[in-house]
CSV table of C-alpha atoms and ligand atoms in Angstrom, one decimal:
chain,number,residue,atom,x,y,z
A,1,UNK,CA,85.8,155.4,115.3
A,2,UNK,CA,82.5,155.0,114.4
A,3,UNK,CA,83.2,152.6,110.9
A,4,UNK,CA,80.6,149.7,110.5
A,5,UNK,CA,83.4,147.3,109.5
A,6,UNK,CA,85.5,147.9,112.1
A,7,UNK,CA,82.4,147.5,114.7
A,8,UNK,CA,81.9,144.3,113.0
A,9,UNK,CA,85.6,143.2,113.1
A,10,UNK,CA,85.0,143.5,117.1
A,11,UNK,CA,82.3,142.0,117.0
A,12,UNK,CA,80.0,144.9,118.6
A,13,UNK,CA,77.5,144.2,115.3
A,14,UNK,CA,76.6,141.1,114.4
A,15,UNK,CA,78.1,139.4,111.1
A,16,UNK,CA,77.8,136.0,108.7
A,17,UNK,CA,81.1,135.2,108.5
A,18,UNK,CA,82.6,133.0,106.1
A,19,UNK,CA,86.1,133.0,106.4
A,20,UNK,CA,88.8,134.4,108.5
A,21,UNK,CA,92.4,135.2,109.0
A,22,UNK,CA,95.4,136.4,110.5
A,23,UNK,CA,94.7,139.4,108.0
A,24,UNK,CA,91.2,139.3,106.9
A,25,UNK,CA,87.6,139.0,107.9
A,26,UNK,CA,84.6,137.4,105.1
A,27,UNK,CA,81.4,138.1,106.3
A,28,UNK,CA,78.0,137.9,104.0
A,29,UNK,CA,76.4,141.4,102.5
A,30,UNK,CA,73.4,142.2,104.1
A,31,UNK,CA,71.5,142.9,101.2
A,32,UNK,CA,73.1,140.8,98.5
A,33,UNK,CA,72.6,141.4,95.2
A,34,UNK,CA,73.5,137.7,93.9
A,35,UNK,CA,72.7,134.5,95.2
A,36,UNK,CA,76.8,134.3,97.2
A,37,UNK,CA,77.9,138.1,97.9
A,38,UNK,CA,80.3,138.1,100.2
A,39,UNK,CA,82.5,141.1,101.8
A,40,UNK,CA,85.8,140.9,102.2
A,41,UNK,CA,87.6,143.2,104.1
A,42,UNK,CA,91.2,144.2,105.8
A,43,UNK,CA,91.2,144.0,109.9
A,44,UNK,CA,93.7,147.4,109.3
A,45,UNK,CA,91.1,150.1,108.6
A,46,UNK,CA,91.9,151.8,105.2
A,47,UNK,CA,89.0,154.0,104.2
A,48,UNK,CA,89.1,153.4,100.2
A,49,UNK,CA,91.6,151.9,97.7
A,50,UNK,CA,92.7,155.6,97.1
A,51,UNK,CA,94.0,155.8,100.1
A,52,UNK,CA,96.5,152.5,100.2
A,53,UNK,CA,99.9,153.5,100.4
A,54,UNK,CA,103.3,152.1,98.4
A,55,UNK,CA,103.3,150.2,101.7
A,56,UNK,CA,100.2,148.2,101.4
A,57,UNK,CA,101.0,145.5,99.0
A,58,UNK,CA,101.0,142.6,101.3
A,59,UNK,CA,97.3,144.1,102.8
A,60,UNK,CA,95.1,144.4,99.5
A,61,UNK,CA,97.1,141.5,98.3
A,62,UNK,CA,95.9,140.0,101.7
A,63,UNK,CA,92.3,140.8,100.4
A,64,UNK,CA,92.4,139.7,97.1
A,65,UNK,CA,93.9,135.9,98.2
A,66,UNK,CA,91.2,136.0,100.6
A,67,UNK,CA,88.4,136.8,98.3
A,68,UNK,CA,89.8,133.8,96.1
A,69,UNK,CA,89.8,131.5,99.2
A,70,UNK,CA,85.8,132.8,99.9
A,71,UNK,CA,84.8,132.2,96.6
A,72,UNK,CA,86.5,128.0,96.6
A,73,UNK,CA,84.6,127.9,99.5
A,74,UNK,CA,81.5,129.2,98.3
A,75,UNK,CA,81.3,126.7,95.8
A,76,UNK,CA,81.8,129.4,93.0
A,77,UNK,CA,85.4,128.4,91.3
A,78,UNK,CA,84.1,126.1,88.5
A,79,UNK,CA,81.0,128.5,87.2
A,80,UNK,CA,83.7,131.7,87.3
A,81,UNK,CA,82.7,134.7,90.1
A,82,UNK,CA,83.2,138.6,90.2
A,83,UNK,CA,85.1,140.8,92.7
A,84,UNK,CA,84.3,144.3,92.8
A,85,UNK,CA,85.7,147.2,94.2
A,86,UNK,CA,84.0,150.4,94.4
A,87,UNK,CA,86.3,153.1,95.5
A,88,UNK,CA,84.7,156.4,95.8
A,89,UNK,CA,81.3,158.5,95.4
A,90,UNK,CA,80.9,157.8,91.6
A,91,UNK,CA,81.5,154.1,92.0
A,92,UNK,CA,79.0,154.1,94.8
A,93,UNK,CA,81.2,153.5,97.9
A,94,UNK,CA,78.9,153.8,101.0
A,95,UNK,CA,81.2,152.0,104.0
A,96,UNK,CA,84.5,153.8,104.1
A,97,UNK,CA,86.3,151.0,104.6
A,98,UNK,CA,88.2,149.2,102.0
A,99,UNK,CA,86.0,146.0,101.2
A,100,UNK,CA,85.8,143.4,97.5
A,101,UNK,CA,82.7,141.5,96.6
A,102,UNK,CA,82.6,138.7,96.0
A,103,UNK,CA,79.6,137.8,93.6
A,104,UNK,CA,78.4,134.8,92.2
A,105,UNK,CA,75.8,132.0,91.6
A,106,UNK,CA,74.1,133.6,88.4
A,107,UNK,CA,75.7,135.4,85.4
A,108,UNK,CA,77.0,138.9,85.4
A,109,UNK,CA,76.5,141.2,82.5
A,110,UNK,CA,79.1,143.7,81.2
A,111,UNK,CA,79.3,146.4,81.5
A,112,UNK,CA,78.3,146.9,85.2
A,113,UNK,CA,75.8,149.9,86.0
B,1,5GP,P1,79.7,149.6,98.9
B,1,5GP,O1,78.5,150.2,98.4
B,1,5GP,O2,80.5,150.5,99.8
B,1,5GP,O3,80.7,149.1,97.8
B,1,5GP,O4,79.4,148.3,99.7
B,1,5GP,C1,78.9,148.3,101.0
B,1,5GP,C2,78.2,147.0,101.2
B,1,5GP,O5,78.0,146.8,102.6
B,1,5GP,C3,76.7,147.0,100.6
B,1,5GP,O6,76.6,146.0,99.6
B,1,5GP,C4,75.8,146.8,101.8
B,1,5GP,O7,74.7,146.0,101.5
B,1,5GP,C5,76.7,146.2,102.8
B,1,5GP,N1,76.3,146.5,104.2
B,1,5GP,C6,76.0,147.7,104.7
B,1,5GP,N2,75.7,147.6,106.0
B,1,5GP,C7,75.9,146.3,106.4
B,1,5GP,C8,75.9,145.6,107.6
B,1,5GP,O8,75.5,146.1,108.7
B,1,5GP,N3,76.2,144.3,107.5
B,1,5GP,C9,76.6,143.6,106.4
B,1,5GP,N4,76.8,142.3,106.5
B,1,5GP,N5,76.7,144.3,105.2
B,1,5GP,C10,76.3,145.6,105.2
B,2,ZN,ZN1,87.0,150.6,109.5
């Protein structure tokens, strides 16, 4: 009730979306912060990665197979991609629903900010 992904996974806000599955839903970042930045998320609303269960394997392993699939799609295989997670209020988690970057198309510096 009242998550932004899960309005977008029904389709009551509009969305980019790159890839989809049985599972998962790819859709661009609305303010991207690298030439590909892609979201991918779970259609089963988990809040943040702190709040996966023993059970939930198969779902963030879901994600991550998914964000792999978006970024051979997105050209970004060959020049090497990042996936972030940011889980939390210190990370900078602002939708509360469990989502990985996907960021590519330029160099990344380490550490991140
Ligand atoms: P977080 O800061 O929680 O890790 O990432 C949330 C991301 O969602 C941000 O990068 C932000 O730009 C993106 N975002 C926020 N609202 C929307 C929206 O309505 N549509 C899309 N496509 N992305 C959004
Ligand atoms: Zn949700």
């Amino acid at each position: 009730m009242g998550c932004l992904f899960c309005n977008i996974l029904e389709k009551k806000i509009p969305a980019d979306v790159v890839h989809e599955d049985e599972h998962t839903l790819a859709f661009k970042d609305i303010r991207p912060v690298a030439p590909t930045h892609v979201l991918v998320i779970p259609r089963k609303h988990v809040a943040a990665i702190h709040d996966l269960g023993d059970g939930d394997a198969a779902l963030i392993g879901h994600v991550m197979l998914a964000a792999r699939t978006v970024a051979k799609k997105m050209g970004l295989e060959e020049a090497g991609y990042r996936l972030v997670c940011n889980d939390g209020d210190a990370a900078g988690q602002t939708v509360h629903h469990i989502h990985v970057h996907v960021l590519g198309g330029r160099n990344m510096s380490w550490p991140p900010g």
